[in-house]
Amino acid sequence: MAVMGGGLGGLATAALLARGGCAVTLYERSKQLGGRGQTSDVEGFRFNLGAHALYQGGAAMRVLERLEVKPEGGSPGAGSYLLRGGRLQTMPRGLVSIMTTDALGLSGKLELAKLLASLGGVDASTLAHTSMRAWLEQRLSREDARDFLMAFTRVSTYCADMDRLSAEVAVAKLQAMPKVLYLNGGWSTLVSMLESRAREAGARLELSAKVSAVVLTEDGGAIRGVRLGDGTEHAVDAVVATGGPGDVAELVPGDAALARDAARAVPVMAATLDLGLSRLPRPDALFALGSDGPWYASVHSAVAKLAPEGGAMVHVMQYLGGRGPEASEARLEDVMDALQPGWREYVVARRYRPSLRVTNWLPTAETGGLSGRPSVAVPHVRGLYRVGDWVGPEGILADGVFASAEAAAHALLVGQQAAPRRAAGG
Ligand SMILES: Cc1cc2nc3c(=O)[nH]c(=O)nc-3n(C[C@H](O)[C@H](O)[C@H](O)COP(=O)(O)OP(=O)(O)OC[C@H]3O[C@@H](n4cnc5c(N)ncnc54)[C@H](O)[C@@H]3O)c2cc1C
């Protein structure tokens, strides 16, 4: 079997398949593994590709546990503020603190407290075709209360487009309020651990190896092999393709259904400013979430090992899309001015990325939320599977990646019991 792509999805799939007894070869087109899960070392600061937090209680943790990968790090919480009009305000952390925060007026507080108290009784799955904005407008009349829930929706989904986002996804996140983990050493530690699991189980990993096409049987209905960028062909009867919907469509030129999926995909984008500081001007201010705009700042090194002794690693971010403003580095600096006044004096490392693809598929109300995403098995090409944050009915972000990896591996392992398969390799 062949796996295309050596990000978290490809590595997890290769490890699961190899553990299940399959001969598997993973092809990664770039020189290194990790994809969007990479971490760079800049002057001793560990920069993920923008702010990354591992959500607890979802598919990612479930599959990592199956593979005996134990992520280590810490959970944020202390020193948290809402940011409104450039000013920090108390972050309410529960029904009681909602009543004492300065972030909402009295009517907003009462309305919000009432909604949060009844949230457990909402069946989120009935909201797949409702947009988050429509749901908020039905349930809340006060703008400050809506802004508050939009801020929490942004931080838990990375999505700023409330007109498109399916309320199914957003409400489920508000109900669960999952704890998150910032990882010691960054997300590349996940990549390394998954790489080890895949290799230990016997998977072959090939770098600088682009899959340029899948080779189909004469009737076009099944996989016969993969063709690499160097022109070589390798016989396999199953391919798990990771990457984005466009990468998968490229594998079968002229395939209208795959091209349609690629055209339907609305990516979720973010602008990120990653900072390494020699010290924090305000050690008690660790997290800010914009309630009147799509802003985020968090001192990840406060709870995870990501900075040299005494230093601090901060991710600042703008959620892009929807009615929000264009990406702006200056606005991200303003967010830092509010959280850590005087920070510029202590900058050791910085990196601005105006447009990163957080996920490949915004689960929209128009396409029916999570169940509107493409299926793991490509129905019309036997042996072709896809894995990623845009595939299958479970989970968003890395949860979607690991859930689809698990589903693809399961389908192939069940199929293998019926007929032995070949690894790629000529
Ligand atoms: C700014 C930012 C913040 C994020 N924050 C979070 C977060 O807090 N929590 C969370 O859960 N998720 C987060 N994510 C999302 C998470 O990083 C991704 O969902 C996850 O890393 C995707 O893994 P993947 O393996 O599916 O895809 P990718 O990481 O994109 O990997 C795909 C790999 O396939 C390779 N490839 C593609 N085409 C080919 C080909 N033809 N041949 C060979 N190789 C190929 C690519 O080179 C790449 O290495 C964030 C992402 C970003 C950018």
CSV table of C-alpha atoms and ligand atoms in Angstrom, one decimal:
chain,number,residue,atom,x,y,z
A,1,MET,CA,0.0,0.0,0.0
A,2,ALA,CA,1.1,3.6,-0.5
A,3,VAL,CA,0.5,6.7,1.6
A,4,MET,CA,0.9,10.1,0.0
A,5,GLY,CA,2.1,12.8,2.4
A,6,GLY,CA,4.2,12.7,5.5
A,7,GLY,CA,2.2,15.2,7.7
A,8,LEU,CA,0.4,14.0,10.8
A,9,GLY,CA,-2.3,12.3,8.8
A,10,GLY,CA,0.1,10.3,6.5
A,11,LEU,CA,2.3,9.3,9.4
A,12,ALA,CA,-0.6,8.2,11.6
A,13,THR,CA,-2.1,6.2,8.7
A,14,ALA,CA,1.2,4.5,7.8
A,15,ALA,CA,1.8,3.6,11.5
A,16,LEU,CA,-1.7,2.1,11.8
A,17,LEU,CA,-1.5,0.2,8.6
A,18,ALA,CA,2.0,-1.2,9.4
A,19,ARG,CA,0.9,-2.2,12.8
A,20,GLY,CA,-2.0,-4.0,11.3
A,21,GLY,CA,0.5,-6.1,9.3
A,22,CYS,CA,0.4,-4.2,5.9
A,23,ALA,CA,3.5,-3.5,3.9
A,24,VAL,CA,3.3,0.2,3.4
A,25,THR,CA,5.5,2.9,1.8
A,26,LEU,CA,4.9,6.6,2.6
A,27,TYR,CA,5.9,9.2,0.0
A,28,GLU,CA,6.5,12.8,1.1
A,29,ARG,CA,7.3,15.4,-1.6
A,30,SER,CA,9.3,17.8,0.6
A,31,LYS,CA,12.6,17.1,2.2
A,32,GLN,CA,11.1,16.8,5.7
A,33,LEU,CA,8.2,15.2,7.4
A,34,GLY,CA,5.5,17.1,9.3
A,35,GLY,CA,3.6,19.2,6.9
A,36,ARG,CA,1.7,21.8,8.9
A,37,GLY,CA,2.7,20.1,12.1
A,38,GLN,CA,6.3,21.2,11.7
A,39,THR,CA,8.1,23.3,14.3
A,40,SER,CA,11.1,25.5,13.6
A,41,ASP,CA,13.9,26.4,16.0
A,42,VAL,CA,14.6,30.1,15.8
A,43,GLU,CA,17.2,31.4,18.3
A,44,GLY,CA,16.3,28.6,20.7
A,45,PHE,CA,12.5,29.4,20.5
A,46,ARG,CA,10.3,26.6,19.2
A,47,PHE,CA,7.9,28.1,16.7
A,48,ASN,CA,5.0,26.0,15.5
A,49,LEU,CA,3.5,27.1,12.2
A,50,GLY,CA,1.3,29.6,14.1
A,51,ALA,CA,-0.5,28.9,17.3
A,52,HIS,CA,-1.2,25.1,17.7
A,53,ALA,CA,-3.1,23.6,20.6
A,54,LEU,CA,-4.0,19.9,20.9
A,55,TYR,CA,-7.7,19.5,21.8
A,56,GLN,CA,-8.3,16.9,24.6
A,57,GLY,CA,-11.1,14.3,24.4
A,58,GLY,CA,-11.3,14.0,20.6
A,59,ALA,CA,-10.1,11.8,17.8
A,60,ALA,CA,-6.5,13.1,17.9
A,61,MET,CA,-6.0,12.0,21.5
A,62,ARG,CA,-7.8,8.7,20.8
A,63,VAL,CA,-5.6,7.7,17.9
A,64,LEU,CA,-2.4,9.0,19.5
A,65,GLU,CA,-3.2,6.8,22.5
A,66,ARG,CA,-3.8,3.8,20.3
A,67,LEU,CA,-0.3,4.4,18.8
A,68,GLU,CA,1.2,4.9,22.3
A,69,VAL,CA,2.1,8.5,21.6
A,70,LYS,CA,1.9,10.5,24.8
A,71,PRO,CA,2.0,14.2,24.1
A,72,GLU,CA,3.5,16.2,27.0
A,73,GLY,CA,2.9,19.9,27.8
A,74,GLY,CA,0.6,22.2,29.7
A,75,SER,CA,-2.9,23.7,29.5
A,76,PRO,CA,-3.4,27.5,29.4
A,77,GLY,CA,-5.9,29.2,31.7
A,78,ALA,CA,-4.3,31.7,34.1
A,79,GLY,CA,-3.8,35.3,33.2
A,80,SER,CA,-6.5,35.3,30.5
A,81,TYR,CA,-8.3,38.4,29.2
A,82,LEU,CA,-10.8,39.5,26.6
A,83,LEU,CA,-9.6,42.2,24.4
A,84,ARG,CA,-12.2,44.9,23.4
A,85,GLY,CA,-11.5,48.3,21.9
A,86,GLY,CA,-7.8,47.7,22.5
A,87,ARG,CA,-8.3,47.2,26.3
A,88,LEU,CA,-8.0,44.1,28.3
A,89,GLN,CA,-11.1,43.0,30.2
A,90,THR,CA,-11.7,40.2,32.7
A,91,MET,CA,-12.2,36.9,31.1
A,92,PRO,CA,-15.3,35.2,32.4
A,93,ARG,CA,-14.5,31.5,33.2
A,94,GLY,CA,-18.0,30.3,34.3
A,95,LEU,CA,-21.5,31.3,35.0
A,96,VAL,CA,-20.5,33.1,38.2
A,97,SER,CA,-17.7,35.1,36.7
A,98,ILE,CA,-19.9,36.1,33.8
A,99,MET,CA,-21.9,38.1,36.3
A,100,THR,CA,-18.8,40.0,37.5
A,101,THR,CA,-17.0,40.6,34.3
A,102,ASP,CA,-16.7,44.1,32.8
A,103,ALA,CA,-16.8,42.7,29.3
A,104,LEU,CA,-20.6,42.6,29.1
A,105,GLY,CA,-23.5,44.8,30.2
A,106,LEU,CA,-26.1,43.6,32.6
A,107,SER,CA,-28.7,42.5,30.0
A,108,GLY,CA,-25.9,40.7,28.0
A,109,LYS,CA,-24.8,38.9,31.1
A,110,LEU,CA,-28.3,37.7,31.9
A,111,GLU,CA,-29.0,36.6,28.4
A,112,LEU,CA,-25.7,34.8,28.1
A,113,ALA,CA,-26.0,33.1,31.5
A,114,LYS,CA,-29.4,31.8,30.5
A,115,LEU,CA,-28.2,30.5,27.2
A,116,LEU,CA,-25.1,28.8,28.6
A,117,ALA,CA,-27.3,27.1,31.3
A,118,SER,CA,-29.5,25.6,28.6
A,119,LEU,CA,-26.7,24.7,26.2
A,120,GLY,CA,-26.4,21.1,27.4
A,121,GLY,CA,-29.9,20.4,26.2
A,122,VAL,CA,-29.3,21.5,22.6
A,123,ASP,CA,-28.9,18.7,20.0
A,124,ALA,CA,-26.0,20.2,17.9
A,125,SER,CA,-26.5,17.6,15.2
A,126,THR,CA,-29.8,19.3,14.2
A,127,LEU,CA,-28.0,22.5,13.4
A,128,ALA,CA,-25.9,21.2,10.5
A,129,HIS,CA,-27.7,23.5,8.0
A,130,THR,CA,-27.9,26.5,10.3
A,131,SER,CA,-25.2,29.1,10.2
A,132,MET,CA,-23.6,30.2,13.5
A,133,ARG,CA,-24.7,33.8,12.9
A,134,ALA,CA,-28.3,32.7,12.3
A,135,TRP,CA,-28.2,30.5,15.5
A,136,LEU,CA,-26.7,33.4,17.6
A,137,GLU,CA,-29.3,35.8,16.3
A,138,GLN,CA,-32.1,33.5,17.1
A,139,ARG,CA,-30.9,32.9,20.6
A,140,LEU,CA,-29.4,36.2,21.7
A,141,SER,CA,-30.6,39.8,21.2
A,142,ARG,CA,-27.7,41.5,22.9
A,143,GLU,CA,-24.7,42.3,20.7
A,144,ASP,CA,-22.1,42.0,23.5
A,145,ALA,CA,-23.4,38.5,24.4
A,146,ARG,CA,-23.1,37.4,20.7
A,147,ASP,CA,-19.6,38.9,20.4
A,148,PHE,CA,-18.6,36.9,23.4
A,149,LEU,CA,-19.8,33.6,21.9
A,150,MET,CA,-18.3,34.5,18.6
A,151,ALA,CA,-14.9,35.0,20.3
A,152,PHE,CA,-15.1,31.5,21.8
A,153,THR,CA,-16.2,30.1,18.5
A,154,ARG,CA,-13.2,31.6,16.8
A,155,VAL,CA,-10.7,30.2,19.3
A,156,SER,CA,-12.2,26.7,19.2
A,157,THR,CA,-12.7,26.4,15.5
A,158,TYR,CA,-10.2,28.9,14.0
A,159,CYS,CA,-13.1,30.1,11.8
A,160,ALA,CA,-14.1,33.8,11.7
A,161,ASP,CA,-16.8,33.4,9.1
A,162,MET,CA,-20.0,33.1,11.2
A,163,ASP,CA,-22.2,33.5,8.1
A,164,ARG,CA,-20.8,30.3,6.6
A,165,LEU,CA,-19.8,28.2,9.6
A,166,SER,CA,-22.3,25.4,10.5
A,167,ALA,CA,-23.7,25.9,14.0
A,168,GLU,CA,-23.4,22.1,14.4
A,169,VAL,CA,-19.7,22.4,14.7
A,170,ALA,CA,-19.6,25.6,16.8
A,171,VAL,CA,-22.3,24.7,19.3
A,172,ALA,CA,-20.7,21.3,19.9
A,173,LYS,CA,-17.4,23.0,20.7
A,174,LEU,CA,-19.2,25.5,23.0
A,175,GLN,CA,-20.9,22.5,24.8
A,176,ALA,CA,-17.7,20.6,25.2
A,177,MET,CA,-15.3,23.5,25.9
A,178,PRO,CA,-12.4,21.1,25.5
A,179,LYS,CA,-9.2,21.6,27.4
A,180,VAL,CA,-6.2,22.1,25.2
A,181,LEU,CA,-2.6,21.2,25.5
A,182,TYR,CA,0.4,23.2,24.3
A,183,LEU,CA,3.2,20.7,23.6
A,184,ASN,CA,6.7,20.8,25.1
A,185,GLY,CA,9.1,21.3,22.1
A,186,GLY,CA,6.2,22.0,19.7
A,187,TRP,CA,4.1,19.8,17.4
A,188,SER,CA,7.2,18.4,15.7
A,189,THR,CA,7.4,16.1,18.8
A,190,LEU,CA,4.2,14.5,17.6
A,191,VAL,CA,5.7,14.2,14.1
A,192,SER,CA,8.8,12.5,15.5
A,193,MET,CA,6.8,10.1,17.7
A,194,LEU,CA,4.5,9.1,14.8
A,195,GLU,CA,7.5,8.7,12.6
A,196,SER,CA,9.1,6.3,15.1
A,197,ARG,CA,5.9,4.3,15.4
A,198,ALA,CA,5.6,4.0,11.7
A,199,ARG,CA,9.3,2.9,11.2
A,200,GLU,CA,9.2,0.5,14.2
A,201,ALA,CA,6.2,-1.2,12.7
A,202,GLY,CA,8.1,-1.6,9.4
A,203,ALA,CA,6.7,1.3,7.2
A,204,ARG,CA,9.1,2.7,4.6
A,205,LEU,CA,9.3,6.5,4.5
A,206,GLU,CA,10.6,8.2,1.4
A,207,LEU,CA,11.3,11.9,1.3
A,208,SER,CA,11.6,14.2,-1.7
A,209,ALA,CA,9.2,11.8,-3.4
A,210,LYS,CA,6.2,13.4,-5.0
A,211,VAL,CA,3.3,11.2,-6.1
A,212,SER,CA,2.4,12.7,-9.4
A,213,ALA,CA,-0.5,10.4,-10.2
A,214,VAL,CA,-2.2,7.2,-9.3
A,215,VAL,CA,-2.2,4.5,-12.0
A,216,LEU,CA,-5.6,3.0,-12.6
A,217,THR,CA,-6.8,-0.3,-14.0
A,218,GLU,CA,-7.9,-0.1,-17.6
A,219,ASP,CA,-11.6,0.5,-16.7
A,220,GLY,CA,-10.5,3.3,-14.4
A,221,GLY,CA,-12.3,1.8,-11.5
A,222,ALA,CA,-9.4,0.6,-9.3
A,223,ILE,CA,-5.9,1.4,-8.2
A,224,ARG,CA,-3.0,-0.4,-9.9
A,225,GLY,CA,-0.1,1.7,-8.7
A,226,VAL,CA,1.5,5.1,-8.1
A,227,ARG,CA,3.6,7.2,-10.4
A,228,LEU,CA,6.3,9.4,-8.8
A,229,GLY,CA,7.7,12.7,-9.9
A,230,ASP,CA,10.8,11.0,-11.2
A,231,GLY,CA,8.6,9.0,-13.6
A,232,THR,CA,8.9,5.6,-11.9
A,233,GLU,CA,5.8,3.5,-11.3
A,234,HIS,CA,5.2,1.3,-8.3
A,235,ALA,CA,2.5,-1.4,-8.1
A,236,VAL,CA,0.1,-1.1,-5.3
A,237,ASP,CA,-3.6,-1.8,-5.0
A,238,ALA,CA,-4.4,0.9,-2.4
A,239,VAL,CA,-3.4,4.5,-2.0
A,240,VAL,CA,-4.1,6.8,1.0
A,241,ALA,CA,-3.8,10.3,-0.2
A,242,THR,CA,-3.3,13.2,2.3
A,243,GLY,CA,-2.7,16.8,1.4
A,244,GLY,CA,-5.5,19.1,0.3
A,245,PRO,CA,-8.5,18.4,-2.0
A,246,GLY,CA,-6.5,20.0,-4.8
A,247,ASP,CA,-3.6,17.6,-4.3
A,248,VAL,CA,-5.9,14.6,-4.3
A,249,ALA,CA,-7.7,15.8,-7.5
A,250,GLU,CA,-4.3,16.2,-9.3
A,251,LEU,CA,-3.7,12.4,-8.8
A,252,VAL,CA,-6.5,11.5,-11.2
A,253,PRO,CA,-6.6,14.2,-14.0
A,254,GLY,CA,-10.0,14.6,-15.5
A,255,ASP,CA,-11.9,13.1,-12.6
A,256,ALA,CA,-14.9,15.3,-12.3
A,257,ALA,CA,-16.0,14.2,-8.8
A,258,LEU,CA,-12.5,14.9,-7.3
A,259,ALA,CA,-12.3,18.2,-9.1
A,260,ARG,CA,-15.8,19.1,-7.7
A,261,ASP,CA,-14.7,18.4,-4.2
A,262,ALA,CA,-11.6,20.6,-4.7
A,263,ALA,CA,-13.8,23.4,-6.0
A,264,ARG,CA,-16.3,23.1,-3.1
A,265,ALA,CA,-13.5,23.4,-0.5
A,266,VAL,CA,-13.5,26.7,1.4
A,267,PRO,CA,-10.2,26.9,3.4
A,268,VAL,CA,-9.9,28.5,6.8
A,269,MET,CA,-6.9,30.9,6.8
A,270,ALA,CA,-5.0,32.8,9.5
A,271,ALA,CA,-2.3,35.5,9.7
A,272,THR,CA,0.2,34.7,12.4
A,273,LEU,CA,3.0,36.6,14.2
A,274,ASP,CA,5.3,34.3,16.2
A,275,LEU,CA,7.5,36.0,18.7
A,276,GLY,CA,10.5,35.0,20.9
A,277,LEU,CA,11.1,37.5,23.7
A,278,SER,CA,14.1,37.6,26.1
A,279,ARG,CA,11.5,38.3,28.9
A,280,LEU,CA,7.9,39.1,29.3
A,281,PRO,CA,7.2,42.8,30.3
A,282,ARG,CA,4.0,41.6,32.1
A,283,PRO,CA,4.4,38.1,33.4
A,284,ASP,CA,0.8,37.9,34.7
A,285,ALA,CA,-0.9,38.6,31.3
A,286,LEU,CA,-0.7,35.4,29.3
A,287,PHE,CA,-3.7,35.2,27.0
A,288,ALA,CA,-6.0,37.7,25.1
A,289,LEU,CA,-8.9,36.9,22.9
A,290,GLY,CA,-10.5,39.6,20.8
A,291,SER,CA,-14.3,40.0,21.5
A,292,ASP,CA,-14.8,42.8,19.0
A,293,GLY,CA,-12.4,41.4,16.4
A,294,PRO,CA,-10.7,38.3,15.3
A,295,TRP,CA,-7.6,38.5,17.5
A,296,TYR,CA,-5.7,36.0,19.6
A,297,ALA,CA,-2.5,36.2,21.6
A,298,SER,CA,-1.1,33.6,23.9
A,299,VAL,CA,2.2,33.0,25.7
A,300,HIS,CA,2.6,29.4,24.9
A,301,SER,CA,5.9,29.1,26.8
A,302,ALA,CA,4.0,29.9,30.0
A,303,VAL,CA,2.8,26.3,30.2
A,304,ALA,CA,5.1,24.4,27.7
A,305,LYS,CA,8.8,24.2,27.1
A,306,LEU,CA,9.1,26.3,24.0
A,307,ALA,CA,11.6,29.1,25.0
A,308,PRO,CA,15.1,29.3,26.4
A,309,GLU,CA,15.4,29.9,30.2
A,310,GLY,CA,13.8,33.3,31.2
A,311,GLY,CA,12.5,33.9,27.7
A,312,ALA,CA,8.9,33.7,26.3
A,313,MET,CA,7.4,32.4,23.1
A,314,VAL,CA,4.2,34.1,22.1
A,315,HIS,CA,1.8,33.3,19.2
A,316,VAL,CA,-0.3,36.2,18.0
A,317,MET,CA,-3.0,35.5,15.4
A,318,GLN,CA,-5.7,37.0,13.3
A,319,TYR,CA,-8.5,34.7,12.2
A,320,LEU,CA,-9.2,35.5,8.6
A,321,GLY,CA,-12.4,35.4,6.5
A,322,GLY,CA,-16.0,36.4,6.9
A,323,ARG,CA,-16.7,40.1,7.6
A,324,GLY,CA,-13.3,40.5,9.4
A,325,PRO,CA,-10.5,42.9,8.3
A,326,GLU,CA,-7.7,42.0,5.9
A,327,ALA,CA,-4.5,40.5,7.4
A,328,SER,CA,-2.4,43.1,9.0
A,329,GLU,CA,0.9,42.7,10.9
A,330,ALA,CA,0.4,46.2,12.5
A,331,ARG,CA,-2.9,45.1,14.0
A,332,LEU,CA,-1.2,42.0,15.5
A,333,GLU,CA,1.4,44.3,17.0
A,334,ASP,CA,-1.4,46.4,18.5
A,335,VAL,CA,-2.7,43.2,20.2
A,336,MET,CA,0.7,42.7,21.7
A,337,ASP,CA,0.8,46.3,22.8
A,338,ALA,CA,-2.4,45.6,24.8
A,339,LEU,CA,-1.3,42.3,26.3
A,340,GLN,CA,2.5,43.0,26.8
A,341,PRO,CA,3.2,46.8,26.7
A,342,GLY,CA,6.9,47.4,25.9
A,343,TRP,CA,7.4,44.0,24.3
A,344,ARG,CA,9.3,45.4,21.3
A,345,GLU,CA,12.4,46.0,23.5
A,346,TYR,CA,12.7,42.3,24.2
A,347,VAL,CA,12.3,40.8,20.7
A,348,VAL,CA,14.9,38.1,19.9
A,349,ALA,CA,13.0,36.3,17.1
A,350,ARG,CA,9.9,37.1,15.1
A,351,ARG,CA,8.1,35.6,12.1
A,352,TYR,CA,5.1,37.0,10.4
A,353,ARG,CA,3.0,34.8,8.0
A,354,PRO,CA,0.1,36.7,6.4
A,355,SER,CA,-1.8,33.7,5.1
A,356,LEU,CA,-1.6,30.2,6.5
A,357,ARG,CA,-4.0,27.5,5.6
A,358,VAL,CA,-5.3,26.3,9.0
A,359,THR,CA,-7.7,23.7,7.6
A,360,ASN,CA,-8.7,22.8,4.1
A,361,TRP,CA,-12.4,22.8,4.6
A,362,LEU,CA,-14.7,25.1,6.5
A,363,PRO,CA,-17.7,23.0,7.5
A,364,THR,CA,-20.4,25.3,6.1
A,365,ALA,CA,-24.2,25.4,6.8
A,366,GLU,CA,-24.7,25.3,3.1
A,367,THR,CA,-22.9,22.0,2.7
A,368,GLY,CA,-24.5,20.5,5.8
A,369,GLY,CA,-21.6,20.8,8.4
A,370,LEU,CA,-19.4,17.8,9.0
A,371,SER,CA,-21.4,15.3,7.1
A,372,GLY,CA,-21.1,17.5,3.9
A,373,ARG,CA,-17.3,16.8,3.8
A,374,PRO,CA,-15.9,14.2,1.2
A,375,SER,CA,-15.9,10.6,2.4
A,376,VAL,CA,-12.7,8.8,3.4
A,377,ALA,CA,-13.1,6.1,0.6
A,378,VAL,CA,-13.3,7.6,-2.9
A,379,PRO,CA,-16.5,5.8,-4.0
A,380,HIS,CA,-15.7,5.4,-7.7
A,381,VAL,CA,-12.0,4.4,-7.5
A,382,ARG,CA,-11.6,1.1,-5.6
A,383,GLY,CA,-8.5,1.3,-3.3
A,384,LEU,CA,-8.3,5.1,-3.2
A,385,TYR,CA,-8.7,6.7,0.2
A,386,ARG,CA,-8.2,10.3,1.5
A,387,VAL,CA,-7.2,11.6,4.9
A,388,GLY,CA,-7.1,15.1,6.2
A,389,ASP,CA,-8.9,17.9,8.1
A,390,TRP,CA,-11.4,18.1,5.2
A,391,VAL,CA,-12.4,14.4,5.1
A,392,GLY,CA,-15.1,12.3,6.8
A,393,PRO,CA,-17.8,13.2,9.3
A,394,GLU,CA,-15.8,13.4,12.6
A,395,GLY,CA,-13.8,16.3,14.1
A,396,ILE,CA,-12.2,19.4,12.8
A,397,LEU,CA,-8.5,20.4,12.6
A,398,ALA,CA,-6.2,17.6,13.8
A,399,ASP,CA,-9.2,15.7,15.2
A,400,GLY,CA,-10.5,15.4,11.6
A,401,VAL,CA,-7.0,14.3,10.4
A,402,PHE,CA,-6.7,11.5,13.0
A,403,ALA,CA,-10.3,10.4,12.7
A,404,SER,CA,-10.0,10.0,8.9
A,405,ALA,CA,-6.6,8.3,9.3
A,406,GLU,CA,-8.2,5.8,11.6
A,407,ALA,CA,-11.1,5.3,9.3
A,408,ALA,CA,-8.9,4.8,6.2
A,409,ALA,CA,-6.6,2.3,8.0
A,410,HIS,CA,-9.6,0.4,9.4
A,411,ALA,CA,-11.2,0.1,6.0
A,412,LEU,CA,-8.0,-1.2,4.4
A,413,LEU,CA,-7.2,-3.6,7.2
A,414,VAL,CA,-10.7,-5.1,7.1
A,415,GLY,CA,-10.3,-5.4,3.3
A,416,GLN,CA,-6.9,-7.0,3.7
A,417,GLN,CA,-8.3,-9.8,5.7
A,418,ALA,CA,-10.2,-10.8,2.5
A,419,ALA,CA,-7.2,-10.4,0.1
A,420,PRO,CA,-3.5,-9.8,0.7
A,421,ARG,CA,-2.1,-6.6,-0.7
A,422,ARG,CA,1.3,-5.4,-2.1
A,423,ALA,CA,3.5,-2.6,-0.8
A,424,ALA,CA,4.8,0.0,-3.2
A,425,GLY,CA,8.5,-0.5,-4.2
A,426,GLY,CA,8.7,-1.6,-7.8
B,1,LIG,C1,-1.8,28.5,11.8
B,1,LIG,C2,-2.3,27.1,12.1
B,1,LIG,C3,-2.8,26.8,13.3
B,1,LIG,C4,-3.3,25.5,13.6
B,1,LIG,N1,-3.8,25.2,14.8
B,1,LIG,C5,-4.3,24.0,15.1
B,1,LIG,C6,-4.7,23.7,16.4
B,1,LIG,O1,-4.6,24.5,17.3
B,1,LIG,N2,-5.3,22.5,16.6
B,1,LIG,C7,-5.4,21.6,15.7
B,1,LIG,O2,-5.9,20.5,15.9
B,1,LIG,N3,-5.0,21.8,14.4
B,1,LIG,C8,-4.4,23.0,14.1
B,1,LIG,N4,-4.0,23.3,12.9
B,1,LIG,C9,-4.2,22.4,11.8
B,1,LIG,C10,-3.2,21.2,11.8
B,1,LIG,O3,-1.9,21.7,11.7
B,1,LIG,C11,-3.5,20.4,10.5
B,1,LIG,O4,-4.9,20.0,10.4
B,1,LIG,C12,-2.6,19.1,10.4
B,1,LIG,O5,-1.3,19.4,10.7
B,1,LIG,C13,-2.8,18.6,9.0
B,1,LIG,O6,-2.1,17.4,8.8
B,1,LIG,P1,-2.2,16.6,7.4
B,1,LIG,O7,-1.2,15.5,7.5
B,1,LIG,O8,-3.6,16.2,7.1
B,1,LIG,O9,-1.9,17.7,6.3
B,1,LIG,P2,-0.5,18.4,6.1
B,1,LIG,O10,0.2,18.8,7.3
B,1,LIG,O11,-0.8,19.6,5.2
B,1,LIG,O12,0.4,17.4,5.3
B,1,LIG,C14,0.2,17.0,4.0
B,1,LIG,C15,1.6,16.5,3.5
B,1,LIG,O13,1.4,15.9,2.2
B,1,LIG,C16,2.4,16.3,1.4
B,1,LIG,N5,2.0,16.1,0.0
B,1,LIG,C17,1.0,16.8,-0.6
B,1,LIG,N6,0.8,16.4,-1.9
B,1,LIG,C18,1.8,15.4,-2.1
B,1,LIG,C19,2.2,14.6,-3.2
B,1,LIG,N7,1.6,14.7,-4.4
B,1,LIG,N8,3.2,13.7,-3.1
B,1,LIG,C20,3.8,13.6,-1.9
B,1,LIG,N9,3.5,14.4,-0.8
B,1,LIG,C21,2.5,15.2,-0.9
B,1,LIG,C22,2.7,17.7,1.8
B,1,LIG,O14,4.0,18.1,1.4
B,1,LIG,C23,2.5,17.6,3.3
B,1,LIG,O15,3.8,17.3,4.0
B,1,LIG,C24,-3.4,24.6,12.6
B,1,LIG,C25,-2.8,24.8,11.3
B,1,LIG,C26,-2.3,26.1,11.1
B,1,LIG,C27,-1.7,26.4,9.7
